[in-house]
Short mmCIF file of C-alpha atoms in Angstrom, two decimals:
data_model
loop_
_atom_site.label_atom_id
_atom_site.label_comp_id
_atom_site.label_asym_id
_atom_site.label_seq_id
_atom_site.Cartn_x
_atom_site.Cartn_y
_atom_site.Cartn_z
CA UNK A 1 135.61 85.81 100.10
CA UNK A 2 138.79 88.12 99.76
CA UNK A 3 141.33 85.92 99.89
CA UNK A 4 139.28 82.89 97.94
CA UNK A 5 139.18 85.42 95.20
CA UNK A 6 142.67 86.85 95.52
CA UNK A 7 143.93 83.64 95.65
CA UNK A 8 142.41 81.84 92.68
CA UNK A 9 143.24 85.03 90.75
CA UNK A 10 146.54 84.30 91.58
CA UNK A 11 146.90 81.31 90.88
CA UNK A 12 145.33 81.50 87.18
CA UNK A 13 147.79 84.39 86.60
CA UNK A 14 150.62 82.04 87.54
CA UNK A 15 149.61 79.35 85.56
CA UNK A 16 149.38 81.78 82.79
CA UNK A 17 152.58 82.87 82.94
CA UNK A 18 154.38 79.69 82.83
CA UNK A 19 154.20 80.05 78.95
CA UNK A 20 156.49 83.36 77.99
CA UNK A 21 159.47 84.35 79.10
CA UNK A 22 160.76 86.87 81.78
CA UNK A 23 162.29 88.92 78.82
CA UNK A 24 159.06 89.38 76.90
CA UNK A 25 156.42 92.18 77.27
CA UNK A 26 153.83 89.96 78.33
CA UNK A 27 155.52 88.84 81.35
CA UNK A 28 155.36 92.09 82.32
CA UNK A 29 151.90 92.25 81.84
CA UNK A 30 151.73 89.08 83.86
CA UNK A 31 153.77 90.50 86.67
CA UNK A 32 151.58 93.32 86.76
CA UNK A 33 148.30 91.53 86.31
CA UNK A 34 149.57 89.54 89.79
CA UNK A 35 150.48 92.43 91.83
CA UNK A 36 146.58 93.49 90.71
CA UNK A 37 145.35 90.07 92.18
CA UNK A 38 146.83 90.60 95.56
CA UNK A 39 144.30 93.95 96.21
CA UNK A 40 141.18 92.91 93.53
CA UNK A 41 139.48 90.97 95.81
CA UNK A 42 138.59 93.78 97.93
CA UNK A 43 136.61 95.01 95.15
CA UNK A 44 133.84 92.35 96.68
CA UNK A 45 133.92 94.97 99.97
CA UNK A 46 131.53 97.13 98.04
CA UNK A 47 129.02 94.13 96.89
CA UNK A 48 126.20 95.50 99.61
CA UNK A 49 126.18 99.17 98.56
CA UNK A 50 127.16 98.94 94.94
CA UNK A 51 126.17 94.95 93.90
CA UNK A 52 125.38 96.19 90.40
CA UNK A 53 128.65 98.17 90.04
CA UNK A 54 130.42 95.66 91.78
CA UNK A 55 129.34 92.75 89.39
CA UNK A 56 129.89 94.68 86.46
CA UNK A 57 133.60 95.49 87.50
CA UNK A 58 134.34 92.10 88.76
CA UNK A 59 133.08 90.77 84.73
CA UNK A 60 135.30 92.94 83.04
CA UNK A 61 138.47 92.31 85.28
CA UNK A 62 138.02 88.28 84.56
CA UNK A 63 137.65 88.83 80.89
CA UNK A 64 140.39 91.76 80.90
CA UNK A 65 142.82 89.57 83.29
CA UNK A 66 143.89 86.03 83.01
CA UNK A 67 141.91 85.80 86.68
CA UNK A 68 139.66 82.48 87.97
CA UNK A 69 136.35 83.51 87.85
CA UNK A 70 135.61 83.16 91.21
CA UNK A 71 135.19 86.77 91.60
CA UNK A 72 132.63 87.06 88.82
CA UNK A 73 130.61 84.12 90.71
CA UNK A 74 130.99 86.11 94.19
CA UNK A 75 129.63 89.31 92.43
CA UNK A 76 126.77 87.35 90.70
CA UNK A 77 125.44 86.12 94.37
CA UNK A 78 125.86 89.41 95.74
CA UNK A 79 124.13 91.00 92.80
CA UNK A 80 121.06 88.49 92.99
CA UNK A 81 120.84 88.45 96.81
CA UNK A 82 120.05 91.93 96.87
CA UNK A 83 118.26 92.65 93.93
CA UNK A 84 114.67 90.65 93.04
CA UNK A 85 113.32 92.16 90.04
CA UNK A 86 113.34 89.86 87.02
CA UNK A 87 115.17 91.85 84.30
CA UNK A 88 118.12 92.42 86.32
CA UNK A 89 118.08 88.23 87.23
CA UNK A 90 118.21 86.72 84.02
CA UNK A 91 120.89 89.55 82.73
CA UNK A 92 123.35 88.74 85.63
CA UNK A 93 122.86 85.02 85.22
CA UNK A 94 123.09 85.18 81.53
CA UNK A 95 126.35 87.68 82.16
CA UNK A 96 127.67 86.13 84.79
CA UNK A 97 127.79 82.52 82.57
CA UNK A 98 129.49 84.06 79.90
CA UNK A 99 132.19 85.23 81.95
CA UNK A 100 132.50 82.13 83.44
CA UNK A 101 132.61 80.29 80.41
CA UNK A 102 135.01 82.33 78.95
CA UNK A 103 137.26 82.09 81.48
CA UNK A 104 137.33 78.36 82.11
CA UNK A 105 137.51 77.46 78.23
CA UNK A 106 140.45 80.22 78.38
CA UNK A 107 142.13 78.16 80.85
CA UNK A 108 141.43 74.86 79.12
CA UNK A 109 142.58 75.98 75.74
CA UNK A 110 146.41 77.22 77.24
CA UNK A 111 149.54 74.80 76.83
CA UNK A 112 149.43 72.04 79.67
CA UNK A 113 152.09 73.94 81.71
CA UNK A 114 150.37 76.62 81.74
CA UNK A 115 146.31 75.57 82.03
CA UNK A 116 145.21 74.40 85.66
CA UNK A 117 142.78 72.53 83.97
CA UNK A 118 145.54 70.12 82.30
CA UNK A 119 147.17 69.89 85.58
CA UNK A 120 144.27 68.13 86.81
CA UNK A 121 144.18 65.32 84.23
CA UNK A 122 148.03 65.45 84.02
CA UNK A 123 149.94 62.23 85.21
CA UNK A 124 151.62 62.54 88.94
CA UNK A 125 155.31 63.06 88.72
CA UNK A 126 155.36 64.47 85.37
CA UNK A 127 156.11 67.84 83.80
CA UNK A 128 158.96 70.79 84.08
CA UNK A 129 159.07 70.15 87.94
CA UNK A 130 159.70 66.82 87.57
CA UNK A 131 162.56 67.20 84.35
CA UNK A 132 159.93 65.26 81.72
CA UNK A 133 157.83 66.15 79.73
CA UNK A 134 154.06 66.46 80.69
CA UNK A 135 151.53 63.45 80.07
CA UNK A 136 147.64 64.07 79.96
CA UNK A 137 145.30 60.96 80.91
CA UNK A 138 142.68 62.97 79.13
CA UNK A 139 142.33 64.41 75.67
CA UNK A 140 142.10 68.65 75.08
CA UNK A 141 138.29 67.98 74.17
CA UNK A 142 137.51 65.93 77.63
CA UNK A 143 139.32 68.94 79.03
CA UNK A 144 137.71 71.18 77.42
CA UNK A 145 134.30 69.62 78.01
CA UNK A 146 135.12 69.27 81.71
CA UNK A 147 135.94 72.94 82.07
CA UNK A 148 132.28 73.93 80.85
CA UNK A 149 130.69 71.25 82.90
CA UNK A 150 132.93 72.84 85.90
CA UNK A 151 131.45 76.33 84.75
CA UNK A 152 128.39 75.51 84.34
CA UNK A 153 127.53 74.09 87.91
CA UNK A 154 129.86 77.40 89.13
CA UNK A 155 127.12 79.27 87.58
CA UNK A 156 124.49 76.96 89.47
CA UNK A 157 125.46 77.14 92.50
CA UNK A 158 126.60 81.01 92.71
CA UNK A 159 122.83 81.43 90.83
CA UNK A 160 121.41 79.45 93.72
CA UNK A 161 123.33 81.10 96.83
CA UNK A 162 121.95 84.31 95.74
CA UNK A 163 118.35 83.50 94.95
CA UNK A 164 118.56 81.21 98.71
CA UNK A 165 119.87 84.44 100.72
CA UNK A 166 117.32 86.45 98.58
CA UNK A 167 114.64 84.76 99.92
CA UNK A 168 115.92 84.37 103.48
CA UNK A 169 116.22 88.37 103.33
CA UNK A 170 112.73 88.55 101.76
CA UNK A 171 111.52 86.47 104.37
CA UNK A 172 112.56 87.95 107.04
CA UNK A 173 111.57 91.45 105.89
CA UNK A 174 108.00 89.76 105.31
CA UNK A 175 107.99 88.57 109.14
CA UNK A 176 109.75 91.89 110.36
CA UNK A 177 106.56 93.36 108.08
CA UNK A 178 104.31 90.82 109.92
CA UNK A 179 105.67 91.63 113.39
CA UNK A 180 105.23 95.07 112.85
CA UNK A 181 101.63 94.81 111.51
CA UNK A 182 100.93 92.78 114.41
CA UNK A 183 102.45 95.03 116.69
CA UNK A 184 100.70 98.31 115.22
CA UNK A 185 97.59 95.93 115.81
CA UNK A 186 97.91 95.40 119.00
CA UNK A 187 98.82 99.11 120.10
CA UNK A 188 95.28 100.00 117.72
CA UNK A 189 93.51 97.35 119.55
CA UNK A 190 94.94 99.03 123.27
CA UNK A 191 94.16 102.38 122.22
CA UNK A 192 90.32 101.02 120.79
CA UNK A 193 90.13 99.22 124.37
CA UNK A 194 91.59 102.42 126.17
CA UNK A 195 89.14 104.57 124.29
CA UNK A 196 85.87 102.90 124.92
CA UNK A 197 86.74 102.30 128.69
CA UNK A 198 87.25 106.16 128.57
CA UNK A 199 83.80 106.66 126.81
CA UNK A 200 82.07 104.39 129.15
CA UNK A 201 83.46 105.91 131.74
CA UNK A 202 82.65 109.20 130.45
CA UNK A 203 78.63 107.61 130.00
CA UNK A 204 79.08 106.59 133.41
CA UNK A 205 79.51 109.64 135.01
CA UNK A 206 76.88 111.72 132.53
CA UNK A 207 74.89 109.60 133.50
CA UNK A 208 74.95 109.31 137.39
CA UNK A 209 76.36 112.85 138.36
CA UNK A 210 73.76 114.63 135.76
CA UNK A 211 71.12 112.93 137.46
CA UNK A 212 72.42 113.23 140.92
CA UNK A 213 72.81 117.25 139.98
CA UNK A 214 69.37 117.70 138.25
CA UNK A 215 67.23 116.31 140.97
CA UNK A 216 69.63 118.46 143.28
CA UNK A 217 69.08 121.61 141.50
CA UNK A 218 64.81 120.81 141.29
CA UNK A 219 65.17 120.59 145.45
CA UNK A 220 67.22 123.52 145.45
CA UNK A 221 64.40 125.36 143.40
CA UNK A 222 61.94 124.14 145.50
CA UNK A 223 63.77 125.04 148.87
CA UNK A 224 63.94 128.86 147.34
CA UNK A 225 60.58 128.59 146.35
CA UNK A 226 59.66 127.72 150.13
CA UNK A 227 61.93 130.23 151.30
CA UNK A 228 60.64 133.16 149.19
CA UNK A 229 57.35 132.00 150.60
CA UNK A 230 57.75 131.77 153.90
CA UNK A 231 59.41 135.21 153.59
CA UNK A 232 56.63 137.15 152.02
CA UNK A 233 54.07 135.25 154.69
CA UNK A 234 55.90 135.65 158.03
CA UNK A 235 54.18 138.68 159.38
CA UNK A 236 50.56 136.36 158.59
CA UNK A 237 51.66 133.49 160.15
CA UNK A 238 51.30 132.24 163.50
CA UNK A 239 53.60 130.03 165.61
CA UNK A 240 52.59 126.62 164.35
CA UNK A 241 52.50 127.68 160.48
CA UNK A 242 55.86 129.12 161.18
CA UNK A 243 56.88 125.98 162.80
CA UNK A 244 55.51 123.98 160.17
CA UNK A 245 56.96 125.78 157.34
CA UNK A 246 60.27 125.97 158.69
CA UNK A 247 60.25 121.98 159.00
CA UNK A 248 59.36 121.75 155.35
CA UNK A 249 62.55 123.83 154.33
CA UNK A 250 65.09 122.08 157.01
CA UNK A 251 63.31 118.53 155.46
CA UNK A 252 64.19 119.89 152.02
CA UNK A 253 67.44 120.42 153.25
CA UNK A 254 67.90 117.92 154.68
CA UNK A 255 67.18 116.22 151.25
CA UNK A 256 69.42 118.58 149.47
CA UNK A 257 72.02 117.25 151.73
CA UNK A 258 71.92 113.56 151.16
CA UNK A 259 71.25 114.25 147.41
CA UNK A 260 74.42 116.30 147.48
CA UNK A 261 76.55 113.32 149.25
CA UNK A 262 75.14 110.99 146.74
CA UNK A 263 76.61 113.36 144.25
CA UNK A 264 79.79 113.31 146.35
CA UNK A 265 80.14 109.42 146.00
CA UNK A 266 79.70 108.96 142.45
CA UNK A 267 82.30 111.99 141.85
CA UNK A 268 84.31 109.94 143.92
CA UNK A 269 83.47 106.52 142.31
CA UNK A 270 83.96 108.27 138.74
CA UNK A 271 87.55 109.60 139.74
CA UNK A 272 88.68 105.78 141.57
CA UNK A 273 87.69 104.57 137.75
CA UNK A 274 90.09 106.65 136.44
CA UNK A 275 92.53 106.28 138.65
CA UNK A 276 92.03 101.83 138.08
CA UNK A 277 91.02 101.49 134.68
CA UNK A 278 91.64 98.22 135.50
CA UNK A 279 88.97 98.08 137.80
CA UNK A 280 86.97 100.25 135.92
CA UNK A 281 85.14 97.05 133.86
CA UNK A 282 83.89 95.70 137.10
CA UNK A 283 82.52 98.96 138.54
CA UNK A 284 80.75 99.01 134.77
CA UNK A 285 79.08 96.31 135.11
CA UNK A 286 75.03 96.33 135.63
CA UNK A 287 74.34 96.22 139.30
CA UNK A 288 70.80 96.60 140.59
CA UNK A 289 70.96 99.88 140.97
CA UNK A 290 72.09 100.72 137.64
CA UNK A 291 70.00 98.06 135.54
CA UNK A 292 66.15 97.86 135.32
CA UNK A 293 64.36 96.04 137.75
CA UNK A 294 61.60 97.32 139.69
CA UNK A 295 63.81 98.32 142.32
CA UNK A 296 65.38 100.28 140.87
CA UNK A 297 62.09 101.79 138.59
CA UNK A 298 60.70 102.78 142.25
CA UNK A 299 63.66 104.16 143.41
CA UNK A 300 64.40 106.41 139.95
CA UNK A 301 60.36 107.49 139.90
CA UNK A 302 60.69 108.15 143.86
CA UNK A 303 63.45 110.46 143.56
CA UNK A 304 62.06 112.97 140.77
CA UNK A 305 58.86 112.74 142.55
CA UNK A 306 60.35 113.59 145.71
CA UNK A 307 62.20 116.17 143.75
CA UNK A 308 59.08 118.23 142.96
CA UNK A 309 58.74 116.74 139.37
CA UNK A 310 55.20 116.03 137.61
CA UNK A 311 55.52 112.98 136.91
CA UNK A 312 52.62 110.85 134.67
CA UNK A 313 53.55 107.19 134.64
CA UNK A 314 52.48 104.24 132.16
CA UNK A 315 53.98 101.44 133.19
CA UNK A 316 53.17 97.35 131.84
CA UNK A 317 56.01 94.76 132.56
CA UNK A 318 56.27 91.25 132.16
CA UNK A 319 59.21 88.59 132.90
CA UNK A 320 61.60 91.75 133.56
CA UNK A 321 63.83 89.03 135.80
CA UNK A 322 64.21 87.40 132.95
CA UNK A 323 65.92 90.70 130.87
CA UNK A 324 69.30 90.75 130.09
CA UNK A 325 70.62 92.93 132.72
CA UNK A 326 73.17 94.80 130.10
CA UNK A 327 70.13 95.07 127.84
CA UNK A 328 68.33 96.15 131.32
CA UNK A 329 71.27 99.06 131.71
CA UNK A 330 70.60 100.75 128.70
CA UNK A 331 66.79 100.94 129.24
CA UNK A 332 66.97 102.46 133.19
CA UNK A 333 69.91 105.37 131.57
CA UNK A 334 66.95 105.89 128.87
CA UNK A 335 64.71 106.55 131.80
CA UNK A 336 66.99 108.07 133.70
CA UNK A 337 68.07 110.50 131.19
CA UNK A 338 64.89 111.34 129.80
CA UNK A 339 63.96 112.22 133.33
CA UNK A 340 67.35 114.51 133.50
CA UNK A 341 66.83 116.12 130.35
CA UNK A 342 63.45 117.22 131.44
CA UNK A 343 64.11 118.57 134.84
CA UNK A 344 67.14 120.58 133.34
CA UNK A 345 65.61 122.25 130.46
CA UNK A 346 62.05 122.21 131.49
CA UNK A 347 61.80 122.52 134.92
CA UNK A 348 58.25 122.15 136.48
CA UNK A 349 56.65 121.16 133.34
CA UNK A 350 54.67 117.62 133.63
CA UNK A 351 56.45 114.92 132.35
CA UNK A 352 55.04 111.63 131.10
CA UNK A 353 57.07 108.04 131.12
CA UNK A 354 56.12 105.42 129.33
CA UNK A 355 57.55 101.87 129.88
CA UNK A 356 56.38 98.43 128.03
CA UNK A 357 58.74 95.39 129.10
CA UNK A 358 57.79 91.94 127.16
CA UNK A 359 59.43 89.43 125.09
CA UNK A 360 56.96 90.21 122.52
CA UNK A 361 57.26 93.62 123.07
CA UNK A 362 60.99 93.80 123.70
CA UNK A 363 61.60 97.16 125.90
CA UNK A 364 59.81 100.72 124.87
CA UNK A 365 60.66 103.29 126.84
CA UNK A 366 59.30 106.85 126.00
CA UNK A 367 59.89 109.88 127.91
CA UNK A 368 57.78 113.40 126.83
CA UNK A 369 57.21 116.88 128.04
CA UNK A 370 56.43 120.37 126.94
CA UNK A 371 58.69 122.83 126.87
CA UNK A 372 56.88 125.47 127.58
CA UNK A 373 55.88 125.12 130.99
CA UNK A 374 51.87 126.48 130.11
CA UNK A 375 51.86 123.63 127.50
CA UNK A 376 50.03 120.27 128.78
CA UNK A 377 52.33 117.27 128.30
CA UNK A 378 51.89 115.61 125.57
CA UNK A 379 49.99 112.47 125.28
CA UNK A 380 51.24 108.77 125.37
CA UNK A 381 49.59 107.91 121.93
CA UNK A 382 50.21 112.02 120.27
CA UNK A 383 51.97 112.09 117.20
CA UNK A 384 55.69 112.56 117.33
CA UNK A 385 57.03 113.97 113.69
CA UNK A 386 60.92 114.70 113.08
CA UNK A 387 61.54 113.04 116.21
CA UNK A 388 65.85 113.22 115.16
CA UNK A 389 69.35 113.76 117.02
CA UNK A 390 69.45 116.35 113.98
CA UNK A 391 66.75 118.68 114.76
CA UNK A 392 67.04 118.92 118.88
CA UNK A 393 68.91 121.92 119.80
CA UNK A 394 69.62 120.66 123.54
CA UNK A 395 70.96 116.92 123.14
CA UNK A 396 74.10 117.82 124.95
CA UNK A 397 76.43 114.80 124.71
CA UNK A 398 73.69 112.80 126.65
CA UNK A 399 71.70 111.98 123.89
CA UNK A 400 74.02 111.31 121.13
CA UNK A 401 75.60 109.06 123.26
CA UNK A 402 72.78 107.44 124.71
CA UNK A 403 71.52 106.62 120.78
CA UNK A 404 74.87 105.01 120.47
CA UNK A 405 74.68 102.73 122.87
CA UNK A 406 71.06 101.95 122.05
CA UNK A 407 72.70 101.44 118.43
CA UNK A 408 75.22 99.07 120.03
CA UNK A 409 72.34 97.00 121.35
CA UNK A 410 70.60 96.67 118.10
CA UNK A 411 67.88 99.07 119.07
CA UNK A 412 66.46 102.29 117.63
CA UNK A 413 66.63 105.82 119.48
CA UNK A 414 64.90 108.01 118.35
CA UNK A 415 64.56 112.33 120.01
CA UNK A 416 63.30 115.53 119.22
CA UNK A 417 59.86 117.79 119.15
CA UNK A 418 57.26 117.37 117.53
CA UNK A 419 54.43 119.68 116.02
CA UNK A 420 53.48 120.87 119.65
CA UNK A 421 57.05 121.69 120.57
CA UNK A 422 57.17 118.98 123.06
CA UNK A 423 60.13 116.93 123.78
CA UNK A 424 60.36 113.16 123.05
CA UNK A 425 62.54 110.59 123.54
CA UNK A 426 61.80 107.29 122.29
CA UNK A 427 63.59 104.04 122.66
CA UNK A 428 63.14 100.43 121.42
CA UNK A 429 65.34 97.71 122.36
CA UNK A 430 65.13 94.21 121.45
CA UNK A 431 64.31 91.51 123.94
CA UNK A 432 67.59 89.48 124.72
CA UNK A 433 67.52 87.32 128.01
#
């Protein structure tokens, strides 16, 4: 683009010149304007940091000079390749004809020996050069015409070059946009995955290790209890209730013990999830011992019995092989919760479950007991007012969390005390096989 426009400068300003003499001031003005054309097409350098600037200049050197303009044109794609609002279009196109215009019909309207324009339509092996004088094939009007024809598509096609690399540049920045968007999507949708494996992994391990530790701690109270005992009734005791008592406590120890390596193994489950995330969905997954199936009811109710909890049971299932088993998930960590919650924060108190499993029904699960340990439990059909997350001082993060995923599953959760200050949680969950 230099040289195209140094060059056509040039040559206009030679043509120019053929017309004075080497003893008149404007042949100085000539010589001068050429020496110009050899460096002003390097003004064009500065068309992607200054376009504007660089546009303007370039205008007023073709209608200052006796230059092509070529350099105009250049400065009028640059200009409209990098900037797209409408105002500044239509000026540079309407400028950028002008000059143009002016500069061709300038050209057109010089003697023939001195007009490239007449050179064109001049016949071969005529002219100064040749020792005759010059003859056109066209008249100064056809010429003339020609020249604003000539300009006119110029102004075309430098018009179109810029608004064609302005819209390759705009689309590109709109897929560089895109890619980006995409990109920031996919690093949300990672993190979103990342977080909820972290959550259910966090569920996970509320769930299993507080349960594992509750029922631990209720067999540790009962082994004092037994202990204390035994100590204040040694001296009264013969051999065989000595025996006898002292095979209750290693028994309860003995139950302490395999509680306490259950514990170990879901610690140690818990931490290989975190380790492998990406094994972490399988190990999620509803199993039978961590989805609702009579199995696993027996085996939950066994273990707080076993435990030393009260436990009052009201139990009426139908088609439970038939559950969902992610639906079946949610409603054994209700259980299993509501049976956590009460051993931790009322321990000894009776507790009552309540379980309805039907496809009419869907899945109720309601777990009660007083906190007050001198306060019957309440009853399966008591009233249960501002039953809320809001109003329960000792939901912990098991509860909250619990409601969530009972939201997830389209279901209603529902905890706190009512008038009697007994505890409630209550849980409905729709039937999906």
């Amino acid at each position: 683009m230099v040289v195209c426009a140094g060059f056509m400068c040039l040559a206009q300003t030679a043509f120019a010149a053929q017309r004075f003499g080497q003893d008149s001031a404007v042949y100085v003005w000539m010589v001068f304007c050429m020496l110009v054309a050899f460096a002003i097409g390097f003004l064009l350098l500065a068309r992607s940091r200054y376009p504007r600037a660089t546009f303007v200049a370039a205008c007023v050197v073709v209608l200052v000079f006796p230059y092509d303009p070529i350099l105009a044109l250049m400065a009028l794609t640059a200009l409209l390749a990098r900037r797209n609002d409408m105002k500044t279009t239509v000026r540079a196109i309407v400028a950028g004809g002008f000059v143009t215009l002016a500069a061709q019909v300038r050209d057109a309207l010089r003697p023939p020996e001195a007009s490239i324009w007449h050179m064109v339509f001049a016949k071969p092996d005529t002219g100064s050069q040749y020792g005759t004088d010059i003859i056109m094939l066209a008249d100064d009007r056809t010429i003339v015409i020609t020249a604003i024809v000539a300009a006119l598509l110029e102004l075309a096609i430098a018009t179109l070059a810029g608004l064609h690399i302005r819209s390759r540049a705009l689309a590109s920045l709109a897929t560089a946009k895109a890619d980006a968007a995409d990109a920031q999507v996919e690093q949300l949708k990672t993190t979103i995955d990342s977080q909820q494996l972290a959550d259910a992994i966090a569920a996970e391990a509320h769930d299993t290790l507080a349960h594992s530790l509750s029922l631990l701690a209720l067999n540790a109270s009962a082994l004092q209890a037994e202990s204390k005992k035994l100590a204040a009734e040694a001296g009264s005791l013969d051999a065989g209730q000595l025996a006898g008592q002292a095979s209750r406590i290693a028994d309860k120890t003995e139950e302490i013990r395999k509680q306490a390596a259950g514990a170990l193994d879901e610690a140690h489950s818990v931490i290989d999830m975190l380790r492998h995330p990406e094994q972490a969905k399988a190990q999620l997954a509803p199993s039978d011992e961590t989805s609702l199936t009579r199995e696993s009811l027996d085996a939950l109710l066994g273990d707080a019995r076993a435990a030393g909890m009260r436990l009052n049971t009201w139990i009426d299932i139908q088609q439970l092989g038939q559950l969902n088993r992610e639906t079946g998930k949610i409603a054994y960590r209700v259980l299993q919760e509501g049976l956590t919650n009460a051993s931790r924060h009322a321990p000894g108190a009776p507790v009552s479950l309540e379980l309805t499993v039907n496809p009419t029904v869907g899945v109720h699960a309601h777990v009660s007991n007083p906190t007050n340990p001198s306060v019957p439990a309440a009853s399966a059909d008591a009233t249960r007012p501002a039953m809320d997350s809001k109003n329960a001082f000792r939901t912990g993060a098991g509860l909250p969390g619990l409601a969530e995923r009972v939201r997830q599953a389209e279901g209603t959760c529902r905890f706190g005390f009512d008038a009697r200050h007994a505890f409630h949680v209550d849980v409905q969950l729709p039937w999906v096989e």
